[in-house]
mmCIF file of C-alpha atoms and ligand atoms in Angstrom:
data_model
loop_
_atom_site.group_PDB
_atom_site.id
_atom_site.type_symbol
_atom_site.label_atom_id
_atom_site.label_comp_id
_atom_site.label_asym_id
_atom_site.label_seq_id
_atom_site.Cartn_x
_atom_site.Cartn_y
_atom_site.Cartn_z
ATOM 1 C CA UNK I 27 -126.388 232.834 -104.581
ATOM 2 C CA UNK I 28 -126.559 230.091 -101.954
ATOM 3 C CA UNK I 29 -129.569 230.699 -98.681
ATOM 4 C CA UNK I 30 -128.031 230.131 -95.390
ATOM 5 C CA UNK I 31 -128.824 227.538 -93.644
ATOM 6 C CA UNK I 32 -131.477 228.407 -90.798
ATOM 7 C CA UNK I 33 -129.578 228.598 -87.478
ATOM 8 C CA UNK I 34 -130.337 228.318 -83.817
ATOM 9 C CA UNK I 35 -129.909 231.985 -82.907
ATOM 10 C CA UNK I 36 -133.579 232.215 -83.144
ATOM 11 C CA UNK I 37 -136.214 229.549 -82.167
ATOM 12 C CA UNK I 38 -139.571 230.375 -82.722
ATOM 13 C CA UNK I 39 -141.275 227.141 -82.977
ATOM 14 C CA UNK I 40 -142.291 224.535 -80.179
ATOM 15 C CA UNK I 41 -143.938 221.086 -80.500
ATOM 16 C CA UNK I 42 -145.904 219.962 -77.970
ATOM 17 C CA UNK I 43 -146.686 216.195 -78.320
ATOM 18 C CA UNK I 44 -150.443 215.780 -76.912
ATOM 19 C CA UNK I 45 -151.435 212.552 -78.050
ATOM 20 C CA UNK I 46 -150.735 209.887 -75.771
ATOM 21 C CA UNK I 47 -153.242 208.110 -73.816
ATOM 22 C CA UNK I 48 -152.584 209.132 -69.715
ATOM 23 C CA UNK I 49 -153.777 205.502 -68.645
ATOM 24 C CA UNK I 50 -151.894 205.731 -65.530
ATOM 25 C CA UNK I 51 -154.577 208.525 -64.947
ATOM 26 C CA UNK I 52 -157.566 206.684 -65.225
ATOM 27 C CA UNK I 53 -160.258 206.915 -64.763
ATOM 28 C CA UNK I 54 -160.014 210.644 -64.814
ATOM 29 C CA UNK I 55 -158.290 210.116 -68.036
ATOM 30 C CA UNK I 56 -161.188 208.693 -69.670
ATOM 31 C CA UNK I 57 -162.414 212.263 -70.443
ATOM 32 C CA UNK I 58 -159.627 214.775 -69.297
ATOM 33 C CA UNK I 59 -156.782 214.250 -71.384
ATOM 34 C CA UNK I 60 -153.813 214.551 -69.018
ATOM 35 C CA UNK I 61 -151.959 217.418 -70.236
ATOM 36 C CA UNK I 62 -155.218 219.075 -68.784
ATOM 37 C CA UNK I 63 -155.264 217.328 -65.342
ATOM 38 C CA UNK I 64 -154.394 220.481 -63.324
ATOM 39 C CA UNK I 65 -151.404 221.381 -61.152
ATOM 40 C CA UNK I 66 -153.033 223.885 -58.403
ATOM 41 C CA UNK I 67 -155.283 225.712 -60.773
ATOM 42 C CA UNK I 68 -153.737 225.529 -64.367
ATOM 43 C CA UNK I 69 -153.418 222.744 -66.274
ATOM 44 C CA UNK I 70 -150.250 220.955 -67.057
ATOM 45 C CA UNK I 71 -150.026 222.252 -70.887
ATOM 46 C CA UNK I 72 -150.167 225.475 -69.963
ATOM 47 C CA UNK I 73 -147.010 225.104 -67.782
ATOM 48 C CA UNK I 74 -144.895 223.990 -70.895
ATOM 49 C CA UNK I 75 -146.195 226.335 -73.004
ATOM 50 C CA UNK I 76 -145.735 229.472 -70.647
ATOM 51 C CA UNK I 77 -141.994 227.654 -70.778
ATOM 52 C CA UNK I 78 -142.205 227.663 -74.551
ATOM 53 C CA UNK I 79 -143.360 231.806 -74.423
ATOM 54 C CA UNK I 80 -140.800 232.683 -72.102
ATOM 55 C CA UNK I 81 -137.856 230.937 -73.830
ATOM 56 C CA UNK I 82 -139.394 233.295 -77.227
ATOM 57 C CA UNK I 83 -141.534 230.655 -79.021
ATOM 58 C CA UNK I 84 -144.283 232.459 -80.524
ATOM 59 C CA UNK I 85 -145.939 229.373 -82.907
ATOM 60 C CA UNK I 86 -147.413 226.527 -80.809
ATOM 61 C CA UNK I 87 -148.089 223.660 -82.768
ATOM 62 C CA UNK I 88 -149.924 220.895 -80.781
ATOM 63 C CA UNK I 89 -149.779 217.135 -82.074
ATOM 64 C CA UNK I 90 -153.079 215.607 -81.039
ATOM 65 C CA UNK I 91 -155.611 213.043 -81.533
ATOM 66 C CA UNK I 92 -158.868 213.097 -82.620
ATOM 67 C CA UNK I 93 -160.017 212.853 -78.870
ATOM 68 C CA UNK I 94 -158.524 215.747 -77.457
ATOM 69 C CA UNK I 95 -160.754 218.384 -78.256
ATOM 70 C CA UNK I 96 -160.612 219.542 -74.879
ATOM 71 C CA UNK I 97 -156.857 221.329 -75.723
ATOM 72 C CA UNK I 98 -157.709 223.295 -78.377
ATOM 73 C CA UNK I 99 -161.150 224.054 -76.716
ATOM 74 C CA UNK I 100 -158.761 225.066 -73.979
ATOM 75 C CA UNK I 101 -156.508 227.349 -76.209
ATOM 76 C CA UNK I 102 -159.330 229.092 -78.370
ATOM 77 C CA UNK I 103 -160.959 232.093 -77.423
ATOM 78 C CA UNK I 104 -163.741 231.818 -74.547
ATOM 79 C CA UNK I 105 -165.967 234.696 -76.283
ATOM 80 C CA UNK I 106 -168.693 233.963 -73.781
ATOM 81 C CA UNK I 107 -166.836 234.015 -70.505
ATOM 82 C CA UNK I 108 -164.593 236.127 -71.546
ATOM 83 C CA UNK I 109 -168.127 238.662 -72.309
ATOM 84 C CA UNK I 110 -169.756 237.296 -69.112
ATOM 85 C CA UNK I 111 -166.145 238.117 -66.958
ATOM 86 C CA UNK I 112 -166.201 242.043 -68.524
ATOM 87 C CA UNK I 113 -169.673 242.552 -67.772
ATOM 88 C CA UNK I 114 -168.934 242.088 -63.923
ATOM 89 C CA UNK I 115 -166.065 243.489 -63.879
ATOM 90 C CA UNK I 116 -163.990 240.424 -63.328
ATOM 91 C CA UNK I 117 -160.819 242.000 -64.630
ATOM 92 C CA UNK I 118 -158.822 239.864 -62.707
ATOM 93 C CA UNK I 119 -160.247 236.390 -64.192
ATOM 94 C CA UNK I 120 -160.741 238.434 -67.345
ATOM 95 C CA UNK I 121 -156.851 238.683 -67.293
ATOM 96 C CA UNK I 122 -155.927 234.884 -66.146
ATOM 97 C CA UNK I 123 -158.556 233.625 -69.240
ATOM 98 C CA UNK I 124 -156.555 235.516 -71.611
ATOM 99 C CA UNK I 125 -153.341 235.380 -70.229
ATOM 100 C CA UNK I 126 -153.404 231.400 -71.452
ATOM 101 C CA UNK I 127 -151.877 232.683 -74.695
ATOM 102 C CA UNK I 128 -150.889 235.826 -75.418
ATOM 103 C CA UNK I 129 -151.333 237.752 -78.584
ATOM 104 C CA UNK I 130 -148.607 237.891 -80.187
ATOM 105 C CA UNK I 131 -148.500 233.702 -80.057
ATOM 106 C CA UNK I 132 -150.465 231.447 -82.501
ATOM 107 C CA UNK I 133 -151.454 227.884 -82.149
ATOM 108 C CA UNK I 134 -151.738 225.453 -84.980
ATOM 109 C CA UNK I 135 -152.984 222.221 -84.169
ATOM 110 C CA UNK I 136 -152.017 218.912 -86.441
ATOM 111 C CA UNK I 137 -153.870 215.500 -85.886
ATOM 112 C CA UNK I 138 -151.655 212.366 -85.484
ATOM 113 C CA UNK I 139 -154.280 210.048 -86.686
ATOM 114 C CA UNK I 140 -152.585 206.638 -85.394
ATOM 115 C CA UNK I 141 -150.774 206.438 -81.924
ATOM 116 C CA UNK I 142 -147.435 205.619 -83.354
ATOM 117 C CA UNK I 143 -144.682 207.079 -81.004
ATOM 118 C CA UNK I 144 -143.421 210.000 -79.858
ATOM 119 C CA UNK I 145 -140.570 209.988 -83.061
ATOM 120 C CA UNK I 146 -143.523 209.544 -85.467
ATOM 121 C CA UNK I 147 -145.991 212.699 -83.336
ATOM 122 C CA UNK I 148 -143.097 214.960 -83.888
ATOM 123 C CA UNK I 149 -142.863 214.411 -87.687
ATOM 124 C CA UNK I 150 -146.234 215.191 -88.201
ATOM 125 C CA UNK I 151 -145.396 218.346 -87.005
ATOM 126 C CA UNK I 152 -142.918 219.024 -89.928
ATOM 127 C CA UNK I 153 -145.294 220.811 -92.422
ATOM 128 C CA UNK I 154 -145.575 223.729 -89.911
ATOM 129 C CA UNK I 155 -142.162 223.734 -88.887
ATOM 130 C CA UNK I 156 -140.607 223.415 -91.794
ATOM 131 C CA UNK I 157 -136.871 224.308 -92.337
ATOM 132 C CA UNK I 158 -135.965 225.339 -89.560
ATOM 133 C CA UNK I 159 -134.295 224.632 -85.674
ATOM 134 C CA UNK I 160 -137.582 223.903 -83.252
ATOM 135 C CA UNK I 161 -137.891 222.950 -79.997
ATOM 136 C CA UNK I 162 -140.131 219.632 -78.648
ATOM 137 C CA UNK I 163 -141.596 219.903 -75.081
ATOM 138 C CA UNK I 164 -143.361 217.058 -73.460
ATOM 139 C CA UNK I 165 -145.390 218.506 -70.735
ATOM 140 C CA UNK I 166 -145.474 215.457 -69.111
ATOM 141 C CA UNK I 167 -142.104 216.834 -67.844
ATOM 142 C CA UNK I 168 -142.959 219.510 -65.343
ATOM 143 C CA UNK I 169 -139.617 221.644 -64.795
ATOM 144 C CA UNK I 170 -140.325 224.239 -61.970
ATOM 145 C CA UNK I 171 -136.934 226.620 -61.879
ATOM 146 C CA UNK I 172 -137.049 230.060 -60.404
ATOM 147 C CA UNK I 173 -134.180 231.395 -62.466
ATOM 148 C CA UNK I 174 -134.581 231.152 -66.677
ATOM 149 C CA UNK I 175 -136.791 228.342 -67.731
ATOM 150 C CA UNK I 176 -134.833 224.556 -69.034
ATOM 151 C CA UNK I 177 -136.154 225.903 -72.769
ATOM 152 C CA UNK I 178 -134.868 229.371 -72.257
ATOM 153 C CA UNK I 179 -131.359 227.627 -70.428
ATOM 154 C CA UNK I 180 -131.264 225.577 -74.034
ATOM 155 C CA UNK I 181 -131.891 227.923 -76.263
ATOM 156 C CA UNK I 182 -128.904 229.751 -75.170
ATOM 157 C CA UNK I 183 -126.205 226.711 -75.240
ATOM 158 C CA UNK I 184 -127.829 226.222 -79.074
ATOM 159 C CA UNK I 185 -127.267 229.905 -80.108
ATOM 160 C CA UNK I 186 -123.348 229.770 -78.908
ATOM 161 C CA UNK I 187 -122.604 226.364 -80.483
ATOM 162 C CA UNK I 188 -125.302 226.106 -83.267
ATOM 163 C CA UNK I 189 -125.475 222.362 -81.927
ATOM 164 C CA UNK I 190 -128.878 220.646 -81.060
ATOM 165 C CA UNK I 191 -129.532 220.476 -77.498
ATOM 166 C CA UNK I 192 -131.375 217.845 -75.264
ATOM 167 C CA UNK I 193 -132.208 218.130 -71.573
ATOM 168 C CA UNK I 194 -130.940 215.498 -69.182
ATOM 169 C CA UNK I 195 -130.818 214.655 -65.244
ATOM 170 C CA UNK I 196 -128.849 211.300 -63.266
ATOM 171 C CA UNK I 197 -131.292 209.225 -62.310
ATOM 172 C CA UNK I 198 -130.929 205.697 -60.411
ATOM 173 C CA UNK I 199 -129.334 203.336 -62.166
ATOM 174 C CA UNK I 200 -132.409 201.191 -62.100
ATOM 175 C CA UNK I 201 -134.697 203.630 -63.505
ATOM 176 C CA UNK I 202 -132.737 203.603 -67.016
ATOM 177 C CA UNK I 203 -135.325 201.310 -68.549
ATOM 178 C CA UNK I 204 -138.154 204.513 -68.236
ATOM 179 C CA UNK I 205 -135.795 207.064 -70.326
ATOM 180 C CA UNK I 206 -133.620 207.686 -73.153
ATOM 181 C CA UNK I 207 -130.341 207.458 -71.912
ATOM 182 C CA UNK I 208 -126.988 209.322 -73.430
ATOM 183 C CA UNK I 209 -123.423 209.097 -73.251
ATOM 184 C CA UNK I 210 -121.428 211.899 -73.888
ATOM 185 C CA UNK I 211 -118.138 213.044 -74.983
ATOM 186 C CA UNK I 212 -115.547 215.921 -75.218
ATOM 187 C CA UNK I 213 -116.192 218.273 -78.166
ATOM 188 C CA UNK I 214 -114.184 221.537 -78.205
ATOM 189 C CA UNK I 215 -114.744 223.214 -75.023
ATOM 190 C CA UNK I 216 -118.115 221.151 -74.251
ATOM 191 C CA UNK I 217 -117.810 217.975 -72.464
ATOM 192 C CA UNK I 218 -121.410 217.140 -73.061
ATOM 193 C CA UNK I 219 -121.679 216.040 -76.932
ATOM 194 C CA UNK I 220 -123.848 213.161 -76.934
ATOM 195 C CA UNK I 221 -121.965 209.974 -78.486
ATOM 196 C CA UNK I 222 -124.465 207.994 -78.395
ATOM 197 C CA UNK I 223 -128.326 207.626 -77.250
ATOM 198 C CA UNK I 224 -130.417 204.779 -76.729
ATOM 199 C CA UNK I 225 -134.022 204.268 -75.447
ATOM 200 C CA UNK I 226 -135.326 202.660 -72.448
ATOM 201 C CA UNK I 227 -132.021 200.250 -72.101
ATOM 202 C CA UNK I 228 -131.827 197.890 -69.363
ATOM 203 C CA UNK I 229 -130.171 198.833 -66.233
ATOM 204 C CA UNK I 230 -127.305 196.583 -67.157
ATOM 205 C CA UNK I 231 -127.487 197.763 -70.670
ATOM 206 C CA UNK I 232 -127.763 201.058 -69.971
ATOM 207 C CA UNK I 233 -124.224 203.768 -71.219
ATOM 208 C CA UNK I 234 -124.650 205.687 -68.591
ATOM 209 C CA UNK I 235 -127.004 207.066 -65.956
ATOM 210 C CA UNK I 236 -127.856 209.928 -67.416
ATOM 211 C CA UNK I 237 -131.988 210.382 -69.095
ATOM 212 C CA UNK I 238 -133.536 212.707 -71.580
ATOM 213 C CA UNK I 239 -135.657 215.013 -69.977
ATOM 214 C CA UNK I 240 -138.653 216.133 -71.906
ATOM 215 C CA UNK I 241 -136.932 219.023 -73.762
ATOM 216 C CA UNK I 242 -135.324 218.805 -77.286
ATOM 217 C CA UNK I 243 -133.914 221.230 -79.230
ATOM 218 C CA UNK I 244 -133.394 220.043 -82.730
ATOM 219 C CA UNK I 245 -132.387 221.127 -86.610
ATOM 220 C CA UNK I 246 -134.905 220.155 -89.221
ATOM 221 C CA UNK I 247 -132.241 217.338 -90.451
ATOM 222 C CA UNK I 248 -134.221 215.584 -87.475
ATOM 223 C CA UNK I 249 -137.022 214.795 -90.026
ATOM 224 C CA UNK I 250 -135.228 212.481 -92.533
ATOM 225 C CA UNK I 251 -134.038 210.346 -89.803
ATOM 226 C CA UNK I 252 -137.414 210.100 -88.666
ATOM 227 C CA UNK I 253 -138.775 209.184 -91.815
ATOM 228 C CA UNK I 254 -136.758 206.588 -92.239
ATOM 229 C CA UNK I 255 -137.097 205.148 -89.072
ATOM 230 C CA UNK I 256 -138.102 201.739 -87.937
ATOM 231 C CA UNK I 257 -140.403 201.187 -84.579
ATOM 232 C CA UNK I 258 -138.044 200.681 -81.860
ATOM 233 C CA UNK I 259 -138.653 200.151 -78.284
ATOM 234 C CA UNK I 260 -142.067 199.593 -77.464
ATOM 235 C CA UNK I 261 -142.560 198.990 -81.449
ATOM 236 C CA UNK I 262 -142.978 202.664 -81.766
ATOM 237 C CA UNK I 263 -141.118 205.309 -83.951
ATOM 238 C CA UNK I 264 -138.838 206.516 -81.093
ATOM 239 C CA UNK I 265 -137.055 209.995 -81.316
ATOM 240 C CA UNK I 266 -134.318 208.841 -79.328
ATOM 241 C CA UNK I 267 -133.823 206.384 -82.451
ATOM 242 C CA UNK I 268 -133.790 209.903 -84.627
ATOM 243 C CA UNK I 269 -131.723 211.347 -82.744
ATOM 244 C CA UNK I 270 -129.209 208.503 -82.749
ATOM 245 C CA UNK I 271 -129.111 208.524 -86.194
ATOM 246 C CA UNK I 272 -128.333 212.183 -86.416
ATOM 247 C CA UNK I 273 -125.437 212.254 -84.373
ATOM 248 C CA UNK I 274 -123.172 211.242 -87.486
ATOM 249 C CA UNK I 275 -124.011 214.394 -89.429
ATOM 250 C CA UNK I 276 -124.765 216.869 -86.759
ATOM 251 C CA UNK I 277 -123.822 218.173 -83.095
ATOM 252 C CA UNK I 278 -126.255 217.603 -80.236
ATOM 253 C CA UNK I 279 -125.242 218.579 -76.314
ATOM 254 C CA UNK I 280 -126.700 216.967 -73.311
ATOM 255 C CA UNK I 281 -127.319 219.909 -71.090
ATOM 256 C CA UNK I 282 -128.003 219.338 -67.404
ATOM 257 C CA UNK I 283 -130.814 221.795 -66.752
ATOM 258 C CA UNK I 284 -131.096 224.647 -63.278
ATOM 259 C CA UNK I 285 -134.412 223.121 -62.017
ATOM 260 C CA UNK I 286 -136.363 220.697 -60.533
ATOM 261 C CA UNK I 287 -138.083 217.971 -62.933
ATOM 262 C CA UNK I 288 -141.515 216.669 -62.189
ATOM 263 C CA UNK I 289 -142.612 213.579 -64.137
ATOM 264 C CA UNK I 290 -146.302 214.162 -63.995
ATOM 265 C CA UNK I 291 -147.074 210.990 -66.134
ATOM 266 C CA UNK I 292 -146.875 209.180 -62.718
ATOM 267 C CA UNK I 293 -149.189 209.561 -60.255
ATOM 268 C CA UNK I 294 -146.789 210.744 -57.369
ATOM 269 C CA UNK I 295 -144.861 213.150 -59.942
ATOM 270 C CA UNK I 296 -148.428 215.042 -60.257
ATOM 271 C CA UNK I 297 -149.194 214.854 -56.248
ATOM 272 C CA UNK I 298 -145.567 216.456 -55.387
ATOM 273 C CA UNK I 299 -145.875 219.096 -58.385
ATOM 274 C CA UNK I 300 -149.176 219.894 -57.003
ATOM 275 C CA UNK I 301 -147.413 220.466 -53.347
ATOM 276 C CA UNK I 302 -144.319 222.283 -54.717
ATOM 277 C CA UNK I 303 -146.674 225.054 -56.772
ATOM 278 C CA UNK I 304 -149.352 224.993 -54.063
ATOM 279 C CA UNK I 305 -146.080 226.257 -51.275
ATOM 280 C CA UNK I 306 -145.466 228.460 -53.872
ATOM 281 C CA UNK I 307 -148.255 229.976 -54.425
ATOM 282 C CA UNK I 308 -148.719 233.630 -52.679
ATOM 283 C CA UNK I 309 -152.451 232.493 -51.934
ATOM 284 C CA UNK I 310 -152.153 228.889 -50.859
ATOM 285 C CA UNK I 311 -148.846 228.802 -49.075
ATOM 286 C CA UNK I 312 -149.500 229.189 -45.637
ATOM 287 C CA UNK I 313 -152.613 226.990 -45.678
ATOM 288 C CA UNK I 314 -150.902 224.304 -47.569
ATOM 289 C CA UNK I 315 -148.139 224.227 -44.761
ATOM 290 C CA UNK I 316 -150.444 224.194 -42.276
ATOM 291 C CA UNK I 317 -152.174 221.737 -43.816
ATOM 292 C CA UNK I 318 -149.640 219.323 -44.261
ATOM 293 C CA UNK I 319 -147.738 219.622 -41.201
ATOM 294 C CA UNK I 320 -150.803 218.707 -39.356
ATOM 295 C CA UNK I 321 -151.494 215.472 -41.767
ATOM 296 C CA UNK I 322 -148.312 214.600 -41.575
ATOM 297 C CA UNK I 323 -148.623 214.393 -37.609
ATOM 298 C CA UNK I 324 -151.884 213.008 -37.547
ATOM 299 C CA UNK I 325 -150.778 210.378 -40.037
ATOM 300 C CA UNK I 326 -147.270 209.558 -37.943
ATOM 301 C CA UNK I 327 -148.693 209.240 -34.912
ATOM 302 C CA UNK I 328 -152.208 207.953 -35.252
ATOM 303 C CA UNK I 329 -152.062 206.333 -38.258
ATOM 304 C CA UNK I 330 -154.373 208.814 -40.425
ATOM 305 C CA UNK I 331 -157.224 211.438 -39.576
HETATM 306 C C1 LIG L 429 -140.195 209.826 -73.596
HETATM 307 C C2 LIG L 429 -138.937 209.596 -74.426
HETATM 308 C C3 LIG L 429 -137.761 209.247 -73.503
HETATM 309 C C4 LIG L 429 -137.592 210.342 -72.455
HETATM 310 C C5 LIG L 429 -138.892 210.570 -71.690
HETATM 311 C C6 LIG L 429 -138.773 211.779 -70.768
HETATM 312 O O1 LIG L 429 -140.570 208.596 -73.016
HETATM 313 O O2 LIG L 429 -139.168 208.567 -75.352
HETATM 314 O O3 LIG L 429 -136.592 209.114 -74.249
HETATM 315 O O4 LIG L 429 -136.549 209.987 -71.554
HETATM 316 O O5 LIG L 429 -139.995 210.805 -72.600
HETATM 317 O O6 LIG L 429 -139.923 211.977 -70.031
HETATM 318 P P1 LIG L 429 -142.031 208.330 -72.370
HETATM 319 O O7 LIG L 429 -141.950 208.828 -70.958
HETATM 320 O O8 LIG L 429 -143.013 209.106 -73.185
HETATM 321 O O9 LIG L 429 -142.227 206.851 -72.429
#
């Protein structure tokens, strides 16, 4: 009796990649790994994994190093506060503390003990994910969309054409050497099969204008190519580079996500996250309007405060 090969229609499995260093960040960096540098008043992990959640991942597994205890200290129960927060009758905190994961979701963590890529953190992930389809979020990529979530918006292309799925957005054509880039073709009634895929190119270089978005959704074939793989740009094992080398034996879409993208590895990707969730934020709103519309005057006219 032949086992059927694990398909798409379910993901359950995410991979968030939380190993890199966040030197555009520093100082602050020095002791706050970034995925913890807050947007408004959660940090930016816990936006991708809410993401994760939503789209109906229920098995977390974070790639880290051995200097970011601070994410799993994050993700592990706060026994004390939580004790201290139900003695006064805190139920709202109470709520937001627990709220970070919810029950029915586990996180593993797996240590990437040398910094060699982003290709090379998602293989370590493989003995927990195992044989089958899994998702990769880098939460780097902020993705603020009021309809379903980019994850959620991928998930569904993979269930109806049990084909991988990456997310992708235009950007300037001068910007192709910060991205994978991909060029797509016609296949059936998609017109957004990836051809080919290629990282960081040179503007002139560069297939098209059209970047990977931190969002994958990929079969476990990913693994052998990853194995097998050779540091590429950067002299790191690159994903893109995995993913390039399954295209031969397997499907993957480009899909442009419903969204807005904020690349919160740069310093003015965090500052306009932190103004989109802060206007809209039932709390802040109005004060953050107010507050910026009278910045914004004092610094046009006079120069500053
Ligand atoms: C990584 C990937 C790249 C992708 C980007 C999206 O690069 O290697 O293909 O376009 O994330 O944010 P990094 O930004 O980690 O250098």
């Amino acid at each position: 009796m032949s086992v059927a090969r694990p398909t798409y229609q379910k993901v359950r499995k995410a991979v968030f990649p939380v190993a890199g260093q966040g030197t555009r960040f520093l100082p602050a960096t020095k002791t706050v790994p970034k995925e913890m540098l807050p947007v408004v008043d959660r940090p930016l992990i816990q936006y991708a994994v809410d993401e994760a959640i939503a789209a109906g991942c229920d098995t977390l597994i974070f790639v880290t190093n051995r200097y970011k205890h601070a994410v799993a200290d994050y993700f592990d129960k706060a026994y004390e506060l939580e004790h201290r927060l139900e003695h006064a009758g805190k139920s709202d905190l109470l709520e937001l503390v627990r709220n970070v994961l919810p029950d029915h979701v586990r996180a593993v963590f797996v240590t990437q003990s040398e910094a060699r890529g982003l290709g090379h953190a998602v293989l370590c992930a493989q003995p927990v994910v195992g044989d089958e389809p899994f998702a990769v979020l880098l939460p780097d990529d902020l993705i603020f969309s009021r309809g379903p979530g980019a994850l959620a918006q991928m998930f569904a292309l993979a269930a109806s054409t049990e084909a991988g799925v990456v997310a992708v957005q235009d950007v300037p054509r001068e910007q192709t050497c910060s991205y994978g880039i991909v060029a797509t073709t016609a296949w059936g009634d998609c017109d957004n099969r990836i051809g080919s895929i290629v990282e960081k190119p040179a503007p002139e270089q560069a297939p098209s204008t059209l970047a990977v978005v931190g969002r994958y959704v990929l079969p476990p074939q990913i693994f052998a190519k990853l194995e097998t793989q050779t540091p590429g740009s950067g002299g790191e094992i690159q994903l893109t580079d995995g993913i390039a080398a399954l295209l031969a034996d397997h499907p993957v879409l480009a899909h442009r996500f419903a969204g807005r993208r904020f690349d919160c590895g740069s310093r003015i990707g965090l500052v306009e996250a932190t103004i989109q969730f802060a206007l809209e934020h039932d709390d802040l709103a109005e004060d953050a309007r107010r507050y910026m519309r009278t910045a914004l005057q004092q610094y046009d006219t006079r120069g500053g405060v």
